[in-house]
PDB file of C-alpha atoms in Angstrom:
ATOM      1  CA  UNK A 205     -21.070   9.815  37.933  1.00  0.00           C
ATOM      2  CA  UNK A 206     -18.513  12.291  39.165  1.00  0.00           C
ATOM      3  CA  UNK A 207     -16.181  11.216  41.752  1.00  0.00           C
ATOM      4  CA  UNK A 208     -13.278  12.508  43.658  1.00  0.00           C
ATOM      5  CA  UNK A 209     -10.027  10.845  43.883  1.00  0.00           C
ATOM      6  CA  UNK A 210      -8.020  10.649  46.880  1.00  0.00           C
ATOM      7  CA  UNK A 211      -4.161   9.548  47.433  1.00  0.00           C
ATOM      8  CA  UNK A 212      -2.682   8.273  50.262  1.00  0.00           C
ATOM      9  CA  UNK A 213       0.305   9.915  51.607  1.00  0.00           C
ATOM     10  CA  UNK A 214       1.880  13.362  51.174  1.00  0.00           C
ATOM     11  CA  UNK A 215       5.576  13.191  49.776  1.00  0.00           C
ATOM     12  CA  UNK A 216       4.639  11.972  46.349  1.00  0.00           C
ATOM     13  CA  UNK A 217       3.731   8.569  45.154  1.00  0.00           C
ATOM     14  CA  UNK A 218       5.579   5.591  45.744  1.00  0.00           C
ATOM     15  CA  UNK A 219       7.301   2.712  44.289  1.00  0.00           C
ATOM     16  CA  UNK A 220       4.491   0.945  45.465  1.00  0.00           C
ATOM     17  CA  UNK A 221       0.515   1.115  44.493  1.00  0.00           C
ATOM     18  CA  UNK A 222      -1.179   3.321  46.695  1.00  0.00           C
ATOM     19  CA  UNK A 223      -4.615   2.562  48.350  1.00  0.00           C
ATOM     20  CA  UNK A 224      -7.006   4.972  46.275  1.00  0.00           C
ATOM     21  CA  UNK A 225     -10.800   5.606  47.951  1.00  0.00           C
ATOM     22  CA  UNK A 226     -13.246   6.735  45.776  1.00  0.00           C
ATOM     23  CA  UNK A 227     -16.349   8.801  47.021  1.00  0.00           C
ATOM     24  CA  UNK A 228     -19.169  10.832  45.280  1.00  0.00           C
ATOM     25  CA  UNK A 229     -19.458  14.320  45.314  1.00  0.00           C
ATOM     26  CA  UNK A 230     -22.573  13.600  46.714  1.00  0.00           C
ATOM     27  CA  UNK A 231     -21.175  11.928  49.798  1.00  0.00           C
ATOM     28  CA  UNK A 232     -19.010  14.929  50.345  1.00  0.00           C
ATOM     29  CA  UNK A 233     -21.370  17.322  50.023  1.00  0.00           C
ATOM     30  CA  UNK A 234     -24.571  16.092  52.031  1.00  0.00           C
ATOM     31  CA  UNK A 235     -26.346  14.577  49.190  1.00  0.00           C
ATOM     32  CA  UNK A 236     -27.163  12.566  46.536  1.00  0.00           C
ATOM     33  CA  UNK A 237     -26.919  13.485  42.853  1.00  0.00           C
ATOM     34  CA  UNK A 238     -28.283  10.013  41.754  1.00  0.00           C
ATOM     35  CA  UNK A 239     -31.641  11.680  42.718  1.00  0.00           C
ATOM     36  CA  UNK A 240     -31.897   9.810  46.487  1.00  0.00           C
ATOM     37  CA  UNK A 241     -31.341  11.778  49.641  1.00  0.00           C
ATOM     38  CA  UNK A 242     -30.485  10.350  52.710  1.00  0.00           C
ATOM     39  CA  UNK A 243     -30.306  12.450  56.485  1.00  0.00           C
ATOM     40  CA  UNK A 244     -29.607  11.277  59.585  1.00  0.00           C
ATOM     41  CA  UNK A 245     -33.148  11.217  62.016  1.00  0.00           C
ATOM     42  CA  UNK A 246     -33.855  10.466  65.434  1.00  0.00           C
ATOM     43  CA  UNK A 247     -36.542   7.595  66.298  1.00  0.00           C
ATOM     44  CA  UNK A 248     -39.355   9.154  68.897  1.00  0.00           C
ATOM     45  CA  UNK A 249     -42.974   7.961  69.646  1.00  0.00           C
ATOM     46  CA  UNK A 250     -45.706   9.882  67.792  1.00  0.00           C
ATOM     47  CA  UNK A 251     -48.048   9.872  70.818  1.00  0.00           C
ATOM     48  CA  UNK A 252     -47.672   9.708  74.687  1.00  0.00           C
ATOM     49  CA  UNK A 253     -49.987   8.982  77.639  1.00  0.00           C
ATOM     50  CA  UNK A 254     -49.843  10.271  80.843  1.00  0.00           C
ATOM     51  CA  UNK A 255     -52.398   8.826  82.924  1.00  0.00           C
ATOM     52  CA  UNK A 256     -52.926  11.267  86.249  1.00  0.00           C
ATOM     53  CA  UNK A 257     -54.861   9.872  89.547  1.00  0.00           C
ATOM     54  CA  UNK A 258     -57.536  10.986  91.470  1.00  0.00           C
ATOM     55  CA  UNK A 259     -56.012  11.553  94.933  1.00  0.00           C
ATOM     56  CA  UNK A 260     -59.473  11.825  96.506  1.00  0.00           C
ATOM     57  CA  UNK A 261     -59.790   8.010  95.876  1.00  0.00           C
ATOM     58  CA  UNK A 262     -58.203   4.734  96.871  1.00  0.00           C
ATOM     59  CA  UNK A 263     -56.666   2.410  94.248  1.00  0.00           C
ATOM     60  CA  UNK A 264     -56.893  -1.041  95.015  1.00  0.00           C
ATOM     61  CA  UNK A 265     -55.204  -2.736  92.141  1.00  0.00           C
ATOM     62  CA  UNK A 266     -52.414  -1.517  89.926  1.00  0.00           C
ATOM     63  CA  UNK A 267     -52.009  -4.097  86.949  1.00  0.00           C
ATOM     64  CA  UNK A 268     -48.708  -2.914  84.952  1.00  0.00           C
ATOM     65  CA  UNK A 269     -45.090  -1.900  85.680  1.00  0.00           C
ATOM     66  CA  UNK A 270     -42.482  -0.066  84.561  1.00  0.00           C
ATOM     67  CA  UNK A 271     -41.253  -2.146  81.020  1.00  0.00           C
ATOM     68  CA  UNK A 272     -44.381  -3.890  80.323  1.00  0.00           C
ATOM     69  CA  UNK A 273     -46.344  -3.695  77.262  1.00  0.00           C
ATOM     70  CA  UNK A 274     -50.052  -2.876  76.745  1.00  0.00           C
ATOM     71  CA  UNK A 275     -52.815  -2.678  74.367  1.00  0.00           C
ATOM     72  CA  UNK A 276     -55.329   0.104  73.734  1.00  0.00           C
ATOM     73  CA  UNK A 277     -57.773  -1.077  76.489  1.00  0.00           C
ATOM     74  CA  UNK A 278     -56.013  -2.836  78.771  1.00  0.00           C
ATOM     75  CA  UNK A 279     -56.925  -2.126  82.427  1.00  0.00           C
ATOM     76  CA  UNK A 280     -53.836  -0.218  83.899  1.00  0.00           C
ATOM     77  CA  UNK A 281     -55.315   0.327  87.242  1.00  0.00           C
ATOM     78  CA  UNK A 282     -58.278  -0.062  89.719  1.00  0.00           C
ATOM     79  CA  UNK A 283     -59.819   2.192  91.785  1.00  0.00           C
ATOM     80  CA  UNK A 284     -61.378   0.500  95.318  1.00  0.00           C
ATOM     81  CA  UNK A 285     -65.077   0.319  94.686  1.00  0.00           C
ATOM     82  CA  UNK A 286     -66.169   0.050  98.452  1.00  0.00           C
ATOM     83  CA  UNK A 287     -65.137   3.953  99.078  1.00  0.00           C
ATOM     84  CA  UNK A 288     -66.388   4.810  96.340  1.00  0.00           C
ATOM     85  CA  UNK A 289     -70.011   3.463  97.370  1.00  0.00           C
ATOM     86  CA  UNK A 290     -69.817   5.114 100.521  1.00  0.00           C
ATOM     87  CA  UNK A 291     -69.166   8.387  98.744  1.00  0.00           C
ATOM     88  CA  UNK A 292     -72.743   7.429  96.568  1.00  0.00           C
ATOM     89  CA  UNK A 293     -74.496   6.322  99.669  1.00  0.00           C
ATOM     90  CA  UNK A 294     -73.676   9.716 101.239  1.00  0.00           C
ATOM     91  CA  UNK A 295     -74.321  12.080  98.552  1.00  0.00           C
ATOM     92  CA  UNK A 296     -77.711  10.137  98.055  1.00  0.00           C
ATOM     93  CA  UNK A 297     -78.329  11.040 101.592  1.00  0.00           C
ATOM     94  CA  UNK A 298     -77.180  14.792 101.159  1.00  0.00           C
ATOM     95  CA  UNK A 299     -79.278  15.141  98.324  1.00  0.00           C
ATOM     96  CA  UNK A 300     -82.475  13.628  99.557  1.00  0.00           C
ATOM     97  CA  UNK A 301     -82.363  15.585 102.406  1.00  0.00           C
ATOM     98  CA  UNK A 302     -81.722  18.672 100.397  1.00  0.00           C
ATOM     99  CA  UNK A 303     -85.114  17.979  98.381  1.00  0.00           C
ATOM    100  CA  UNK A 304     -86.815  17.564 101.760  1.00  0.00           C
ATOM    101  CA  UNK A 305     -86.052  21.114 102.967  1.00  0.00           C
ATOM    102  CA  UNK A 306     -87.118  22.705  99.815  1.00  0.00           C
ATOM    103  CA  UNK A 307     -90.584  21.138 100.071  1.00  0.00           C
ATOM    104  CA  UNK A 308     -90.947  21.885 103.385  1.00  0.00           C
ATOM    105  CA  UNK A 309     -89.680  25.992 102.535  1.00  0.00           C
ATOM    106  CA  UNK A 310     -92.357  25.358  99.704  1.00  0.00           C
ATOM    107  CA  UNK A 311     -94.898  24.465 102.419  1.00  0.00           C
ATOM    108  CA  UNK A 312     -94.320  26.997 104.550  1.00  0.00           C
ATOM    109  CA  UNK A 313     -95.175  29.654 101.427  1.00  0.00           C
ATOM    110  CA  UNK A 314     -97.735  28.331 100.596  1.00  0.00           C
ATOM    111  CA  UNK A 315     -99.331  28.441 104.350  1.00  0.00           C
ATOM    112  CA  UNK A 316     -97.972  31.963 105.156  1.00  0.00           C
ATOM    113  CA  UNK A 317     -99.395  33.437 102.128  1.00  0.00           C
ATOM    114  CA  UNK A 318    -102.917  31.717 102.554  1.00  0.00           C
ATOM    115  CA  UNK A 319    -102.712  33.190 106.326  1.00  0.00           C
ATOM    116  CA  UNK A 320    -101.630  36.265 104.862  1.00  0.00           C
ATOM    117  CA  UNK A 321    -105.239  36.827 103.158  1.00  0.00           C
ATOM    118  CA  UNK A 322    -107.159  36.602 106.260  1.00  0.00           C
ATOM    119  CA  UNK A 323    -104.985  38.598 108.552  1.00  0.00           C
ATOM    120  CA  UNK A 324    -105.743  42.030 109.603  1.00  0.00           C
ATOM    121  CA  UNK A 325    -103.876  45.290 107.929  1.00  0.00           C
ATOM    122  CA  UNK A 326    -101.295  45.539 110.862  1.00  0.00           C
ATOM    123  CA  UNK A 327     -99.837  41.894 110.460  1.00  0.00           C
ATOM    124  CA  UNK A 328     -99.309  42.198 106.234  1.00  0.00           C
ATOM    125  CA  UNK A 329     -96.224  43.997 106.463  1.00  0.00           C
ATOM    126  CA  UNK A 330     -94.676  40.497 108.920  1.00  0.00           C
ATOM    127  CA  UNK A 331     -96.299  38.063 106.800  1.00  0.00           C
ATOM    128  CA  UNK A 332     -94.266  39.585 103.780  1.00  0.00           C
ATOM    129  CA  UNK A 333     -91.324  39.547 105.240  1.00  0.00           C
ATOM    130  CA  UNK A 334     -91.454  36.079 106.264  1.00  0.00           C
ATOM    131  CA  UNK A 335     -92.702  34.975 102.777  1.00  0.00           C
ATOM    132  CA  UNK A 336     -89.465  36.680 101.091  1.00  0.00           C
ATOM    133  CA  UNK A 337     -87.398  35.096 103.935  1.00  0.00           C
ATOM    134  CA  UNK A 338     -88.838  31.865 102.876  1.00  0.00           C
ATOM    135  CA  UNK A 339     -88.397  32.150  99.069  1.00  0.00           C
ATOM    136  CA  UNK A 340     -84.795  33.721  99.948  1.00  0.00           C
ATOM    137  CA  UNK A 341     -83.933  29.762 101.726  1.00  0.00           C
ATOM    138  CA  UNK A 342     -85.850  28.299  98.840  1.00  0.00           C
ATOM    139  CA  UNK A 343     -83.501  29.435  96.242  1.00  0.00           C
ATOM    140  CA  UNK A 344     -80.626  28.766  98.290  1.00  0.00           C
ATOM    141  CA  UNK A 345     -81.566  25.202  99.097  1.00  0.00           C
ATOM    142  CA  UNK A 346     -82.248  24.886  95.045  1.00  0.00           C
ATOM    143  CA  UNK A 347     -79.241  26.081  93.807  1.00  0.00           C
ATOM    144  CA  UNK A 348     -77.521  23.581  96.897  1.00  0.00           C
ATOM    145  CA  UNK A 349     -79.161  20.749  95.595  1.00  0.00           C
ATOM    146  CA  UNK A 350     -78.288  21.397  91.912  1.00  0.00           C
ATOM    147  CA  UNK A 351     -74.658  20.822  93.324  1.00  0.00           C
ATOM    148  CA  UNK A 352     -75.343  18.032  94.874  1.00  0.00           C
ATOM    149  CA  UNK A 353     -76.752  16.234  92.277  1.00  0.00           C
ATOM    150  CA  UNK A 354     -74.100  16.972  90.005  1.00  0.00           C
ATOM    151  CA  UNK A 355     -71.589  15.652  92.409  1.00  0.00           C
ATOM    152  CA  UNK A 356     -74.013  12.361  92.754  1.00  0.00           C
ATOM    153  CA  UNK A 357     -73.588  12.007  89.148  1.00  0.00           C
ATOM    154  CA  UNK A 358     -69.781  12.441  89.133  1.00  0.00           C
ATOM    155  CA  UNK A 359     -69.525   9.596  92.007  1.00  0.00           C
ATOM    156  CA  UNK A 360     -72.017   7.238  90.255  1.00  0.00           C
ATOM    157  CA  UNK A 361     -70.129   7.706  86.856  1.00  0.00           C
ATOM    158  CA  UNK A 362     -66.723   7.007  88.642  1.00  0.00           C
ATOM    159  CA  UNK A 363     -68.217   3.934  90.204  1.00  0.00           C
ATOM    160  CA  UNK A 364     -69.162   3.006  86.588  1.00  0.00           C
ATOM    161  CA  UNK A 365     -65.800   3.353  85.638  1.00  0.00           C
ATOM    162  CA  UNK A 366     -63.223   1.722  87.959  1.00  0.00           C
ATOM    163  CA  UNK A 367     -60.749   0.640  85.768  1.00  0.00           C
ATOM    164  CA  UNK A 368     -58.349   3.175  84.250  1.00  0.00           C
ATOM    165  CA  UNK A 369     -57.319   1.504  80.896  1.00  0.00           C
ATOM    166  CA  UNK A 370     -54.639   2.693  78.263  1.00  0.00           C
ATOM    167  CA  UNK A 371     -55.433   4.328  74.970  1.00  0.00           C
ATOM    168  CA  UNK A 372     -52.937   3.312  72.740  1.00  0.00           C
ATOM    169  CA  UNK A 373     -50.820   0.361  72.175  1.00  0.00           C
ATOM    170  CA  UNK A 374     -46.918   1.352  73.676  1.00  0.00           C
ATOM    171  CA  UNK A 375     -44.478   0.667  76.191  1.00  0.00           C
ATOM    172  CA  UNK A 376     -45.431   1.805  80.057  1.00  0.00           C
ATOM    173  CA  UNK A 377     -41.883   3.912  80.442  1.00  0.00           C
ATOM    174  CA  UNK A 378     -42.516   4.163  84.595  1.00  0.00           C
ATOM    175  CA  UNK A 379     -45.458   4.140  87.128  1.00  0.00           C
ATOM    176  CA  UNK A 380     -44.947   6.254  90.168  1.00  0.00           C
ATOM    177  CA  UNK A 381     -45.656   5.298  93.670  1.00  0.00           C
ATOM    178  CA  UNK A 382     -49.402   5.909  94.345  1.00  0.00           C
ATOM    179  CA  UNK A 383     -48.460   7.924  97.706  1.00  0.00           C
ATOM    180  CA  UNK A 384     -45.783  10.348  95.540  1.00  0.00           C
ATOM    181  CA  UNK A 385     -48.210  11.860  92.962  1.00  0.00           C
ATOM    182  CA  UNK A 386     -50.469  14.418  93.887  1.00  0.00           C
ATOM    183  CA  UNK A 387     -53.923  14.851  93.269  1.00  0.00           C
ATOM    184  CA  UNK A 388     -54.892  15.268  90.144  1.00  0.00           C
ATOM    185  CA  UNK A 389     -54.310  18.410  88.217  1.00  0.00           C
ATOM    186  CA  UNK A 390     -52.372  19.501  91.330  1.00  0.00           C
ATOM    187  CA  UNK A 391     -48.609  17.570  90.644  1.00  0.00           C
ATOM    188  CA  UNK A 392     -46.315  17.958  87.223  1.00  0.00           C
ATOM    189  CA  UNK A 393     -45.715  13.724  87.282  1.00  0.00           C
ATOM    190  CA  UNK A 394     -48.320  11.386  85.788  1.00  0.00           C
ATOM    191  CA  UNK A 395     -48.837   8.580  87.872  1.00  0.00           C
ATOM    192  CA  UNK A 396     -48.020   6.111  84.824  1.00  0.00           C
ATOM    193  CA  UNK A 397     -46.453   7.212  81.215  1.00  0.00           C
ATOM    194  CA  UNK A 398     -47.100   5.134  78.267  1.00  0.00           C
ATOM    195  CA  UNK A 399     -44.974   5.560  74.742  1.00  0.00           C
ATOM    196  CA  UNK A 400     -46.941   4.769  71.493  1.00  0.00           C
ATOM    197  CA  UNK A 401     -44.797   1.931  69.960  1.00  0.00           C
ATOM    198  CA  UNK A 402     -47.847   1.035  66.682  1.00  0.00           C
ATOM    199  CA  UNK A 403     -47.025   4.562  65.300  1.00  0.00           C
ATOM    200  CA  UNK A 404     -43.207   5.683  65.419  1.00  0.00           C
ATOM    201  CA  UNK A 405     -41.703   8.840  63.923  1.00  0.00           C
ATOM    202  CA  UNK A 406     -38.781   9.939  62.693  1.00  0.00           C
ATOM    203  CA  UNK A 407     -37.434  13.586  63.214  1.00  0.00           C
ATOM    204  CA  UNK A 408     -34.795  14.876  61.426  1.00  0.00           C
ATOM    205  CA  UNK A 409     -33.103  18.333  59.742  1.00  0.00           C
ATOM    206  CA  UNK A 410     -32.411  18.901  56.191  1.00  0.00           C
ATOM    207  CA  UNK A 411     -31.326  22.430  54.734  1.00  0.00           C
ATOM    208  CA  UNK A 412     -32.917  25.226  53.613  1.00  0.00           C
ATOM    209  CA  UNK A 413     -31.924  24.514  50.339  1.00  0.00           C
ATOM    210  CA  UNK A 414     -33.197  20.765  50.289  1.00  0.00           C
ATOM    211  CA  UNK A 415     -36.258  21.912  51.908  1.00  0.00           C
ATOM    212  CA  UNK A 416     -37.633  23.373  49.435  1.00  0.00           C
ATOM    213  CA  UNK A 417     -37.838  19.952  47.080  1.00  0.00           C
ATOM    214  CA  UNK A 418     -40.045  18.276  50.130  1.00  0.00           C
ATOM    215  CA  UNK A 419     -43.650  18.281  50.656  1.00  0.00           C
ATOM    216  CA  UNK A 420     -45.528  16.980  53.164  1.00  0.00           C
ATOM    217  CA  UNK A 421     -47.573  13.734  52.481  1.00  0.00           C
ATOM    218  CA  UNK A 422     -44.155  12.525  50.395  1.00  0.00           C
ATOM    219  CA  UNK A 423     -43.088   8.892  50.517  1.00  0.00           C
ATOM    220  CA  UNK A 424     -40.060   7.670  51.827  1.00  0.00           C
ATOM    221  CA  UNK A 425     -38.091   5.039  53.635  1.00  0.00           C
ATOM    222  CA  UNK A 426     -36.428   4.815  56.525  1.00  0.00           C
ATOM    223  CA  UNK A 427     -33.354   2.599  57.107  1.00  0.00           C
ATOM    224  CA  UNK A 428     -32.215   0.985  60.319  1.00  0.00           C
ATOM    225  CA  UNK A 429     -28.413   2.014  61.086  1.00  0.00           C
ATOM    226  CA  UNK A 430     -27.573  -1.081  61.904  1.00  0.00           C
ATOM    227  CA  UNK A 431     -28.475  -3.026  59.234  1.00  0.00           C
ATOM    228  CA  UNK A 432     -29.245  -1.186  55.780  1.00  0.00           C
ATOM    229  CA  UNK A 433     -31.098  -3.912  54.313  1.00  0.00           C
ATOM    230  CA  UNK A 434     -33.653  -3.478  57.528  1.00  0.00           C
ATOM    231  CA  UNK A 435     -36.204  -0.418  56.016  1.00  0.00           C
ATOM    232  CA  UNK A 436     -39.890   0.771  57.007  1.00  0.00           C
ATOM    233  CA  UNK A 437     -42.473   2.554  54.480  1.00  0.00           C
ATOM    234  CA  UNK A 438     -43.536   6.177  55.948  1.00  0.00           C
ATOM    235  CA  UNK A 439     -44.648   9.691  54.287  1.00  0.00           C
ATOM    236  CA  UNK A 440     -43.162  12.874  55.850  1.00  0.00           C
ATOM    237  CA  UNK A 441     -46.177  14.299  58.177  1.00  0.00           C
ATOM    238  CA  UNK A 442     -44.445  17.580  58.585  1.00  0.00           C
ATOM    239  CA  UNK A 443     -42.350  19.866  58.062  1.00  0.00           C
ATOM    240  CA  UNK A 444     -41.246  22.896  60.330  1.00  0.00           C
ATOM    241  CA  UNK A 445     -38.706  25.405  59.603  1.00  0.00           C
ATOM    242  CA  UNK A 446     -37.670  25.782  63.249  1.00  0.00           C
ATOM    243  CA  UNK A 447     -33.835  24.992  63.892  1.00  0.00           C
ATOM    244  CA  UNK A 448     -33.646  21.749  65.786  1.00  0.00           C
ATOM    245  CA  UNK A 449     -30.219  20.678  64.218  1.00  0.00           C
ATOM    246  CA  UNK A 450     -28.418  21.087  67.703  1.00  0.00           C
ATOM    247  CA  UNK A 451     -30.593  19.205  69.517  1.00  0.00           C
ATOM    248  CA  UNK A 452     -30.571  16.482  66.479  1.00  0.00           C
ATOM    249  CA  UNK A 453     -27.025  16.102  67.009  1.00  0.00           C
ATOM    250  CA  UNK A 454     -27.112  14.988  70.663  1.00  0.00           C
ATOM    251  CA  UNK A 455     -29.591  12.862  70.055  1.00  0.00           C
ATOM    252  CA  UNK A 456     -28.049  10.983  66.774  1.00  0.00           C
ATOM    253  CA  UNK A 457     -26.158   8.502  67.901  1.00  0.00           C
ATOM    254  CA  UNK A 458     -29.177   6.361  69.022  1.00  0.00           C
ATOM    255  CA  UNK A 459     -31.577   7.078  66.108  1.00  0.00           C
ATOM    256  CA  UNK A 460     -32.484   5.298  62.913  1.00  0.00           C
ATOM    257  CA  UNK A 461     -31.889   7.274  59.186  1.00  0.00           C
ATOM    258  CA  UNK A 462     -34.708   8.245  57.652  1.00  0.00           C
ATOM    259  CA  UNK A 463     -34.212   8.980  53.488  1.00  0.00           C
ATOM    260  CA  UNK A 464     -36.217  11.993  53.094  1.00  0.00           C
ATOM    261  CA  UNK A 465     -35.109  13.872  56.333  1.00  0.00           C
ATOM    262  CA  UNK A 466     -37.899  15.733  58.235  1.00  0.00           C
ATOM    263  CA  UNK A 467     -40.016  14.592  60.232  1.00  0.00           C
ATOM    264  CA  UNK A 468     -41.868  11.069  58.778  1.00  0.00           C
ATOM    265  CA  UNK A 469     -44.509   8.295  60.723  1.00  0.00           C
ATOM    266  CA  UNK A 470     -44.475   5.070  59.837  1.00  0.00           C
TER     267      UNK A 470
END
């Protein structure tokens, strides 16, 4: 092993033994010439869920806050199922009455171009038009009802499907208050946030140099910072060669070390 000697004070040695510390060139340098690197990494979730609501419904139950943790499954919030019956009841309405106009358009073809037949030379030229008039509100009232029973659908599948439940197992980091958020698609804040805790990752920088001796799929093992004999299996997932090394040192001081640098799930 090579190692480099430093002395204590600066006006020559004294009577005295001096303190000597001893460190590896490795240690000076960045790494490890016993063959094991170690870099400094930054402990984030792998995954996040942002869970938006529908501001064209009522919620009449919400189930977590702000700190608690859930399971993949677990019913975050409830929708109110009464308004969301009358919304069914009505488009069933809207609908039915929609397929009662086109048979009655479909009636009234079928009559005006039986009379059509039988009526004298002069009259053919009407009867037309009012057939085409017909089949023009037809087509209308077909396509309208196509709408309609796609929105039916839409309110009988969210009546099927009240409860809004999480999809992975994490931390709920906040829940808004229901009358802040916007509808969905239409505000930038999810109504409630949830942090993957089952799968963690580790993001860290290594240089171009080290690089180069990492692959992706490599083991490795991550030490806690505050107590080295605390460690976690993980394999290095990826590996960019975008400079995050500034942000990396902001966000050190809170991290965990992982031994392989880059960026590594457990």
């Amino acid at each position: 092993m090579i190692a480099c000697t430093l002395l204590t004070g600066c006006d020559g040695l004294s009577q005295k033994q001096d303190t000597v510390y001893v460190q590896t060139v490795g240690s000076i340098l960045g790494s490890d010439l016993s063959g094991t690197s170690r870099y400094s990494g930054v402990v984030e979730s792998s995954k996040t869920q942002r869970i938006s609501r529908d501001g064209t419904k009522k919620i009449s139950e919400i189930r977590v806050k702000e700190g608690d943790m859930v399971k993949k499954g677990d019913v975050l919030f409830t929708y109110d199922k009464t308004s969301l019956r009358i919304s069914v009841d009505t488009a069933n309405l809207e609908v039915e009455a929609s397929s009662n106009k086109i048979s009655s358009y479909q009636t009234q073809i079928k009559q005006l171009q039986q009379e059509k037949k039988s009526a004298p030379k002069s009259e053919q030229l009407s009867y037309s038009l009012q057939i085409q008039e017909a089949q023009l509100n037809l087509s209308e009232e077909q396509y309208n009802l196509k709408i309609k029973q796609k929105e039916l659908n839409r309110l009988k599948e969210d009546l099927s499907h009240v409860n809004v439940v999480a999809e992975v197992d994490g931390l709920v980091q906040s829940v808004q208050n229901e009358d802040s958020v916007s509808d969905e698609g239409m505000g930038s804040d999810a109504f409630i946030t949830i942090l993957e805790t089952k799968v963690q990752q580790i993001r860290g920088t290594v240089s171009e140099m080290e690089v180069a001796s990492l692959n992706e799929g490599d083991p490795v093992t991550v030490h806690s910072r505050l107590d080295d004999d605390k460690t976690w299996k993980g394999t290095i997932s990826k590996i960019s060669n975008e400079n995050t090394s500034d942000n990396l040192e902001q966000e050190n001081n809170g991290g965990e070390e992982n031994t392989s640098g880059s960026s590594a799930s457990r």
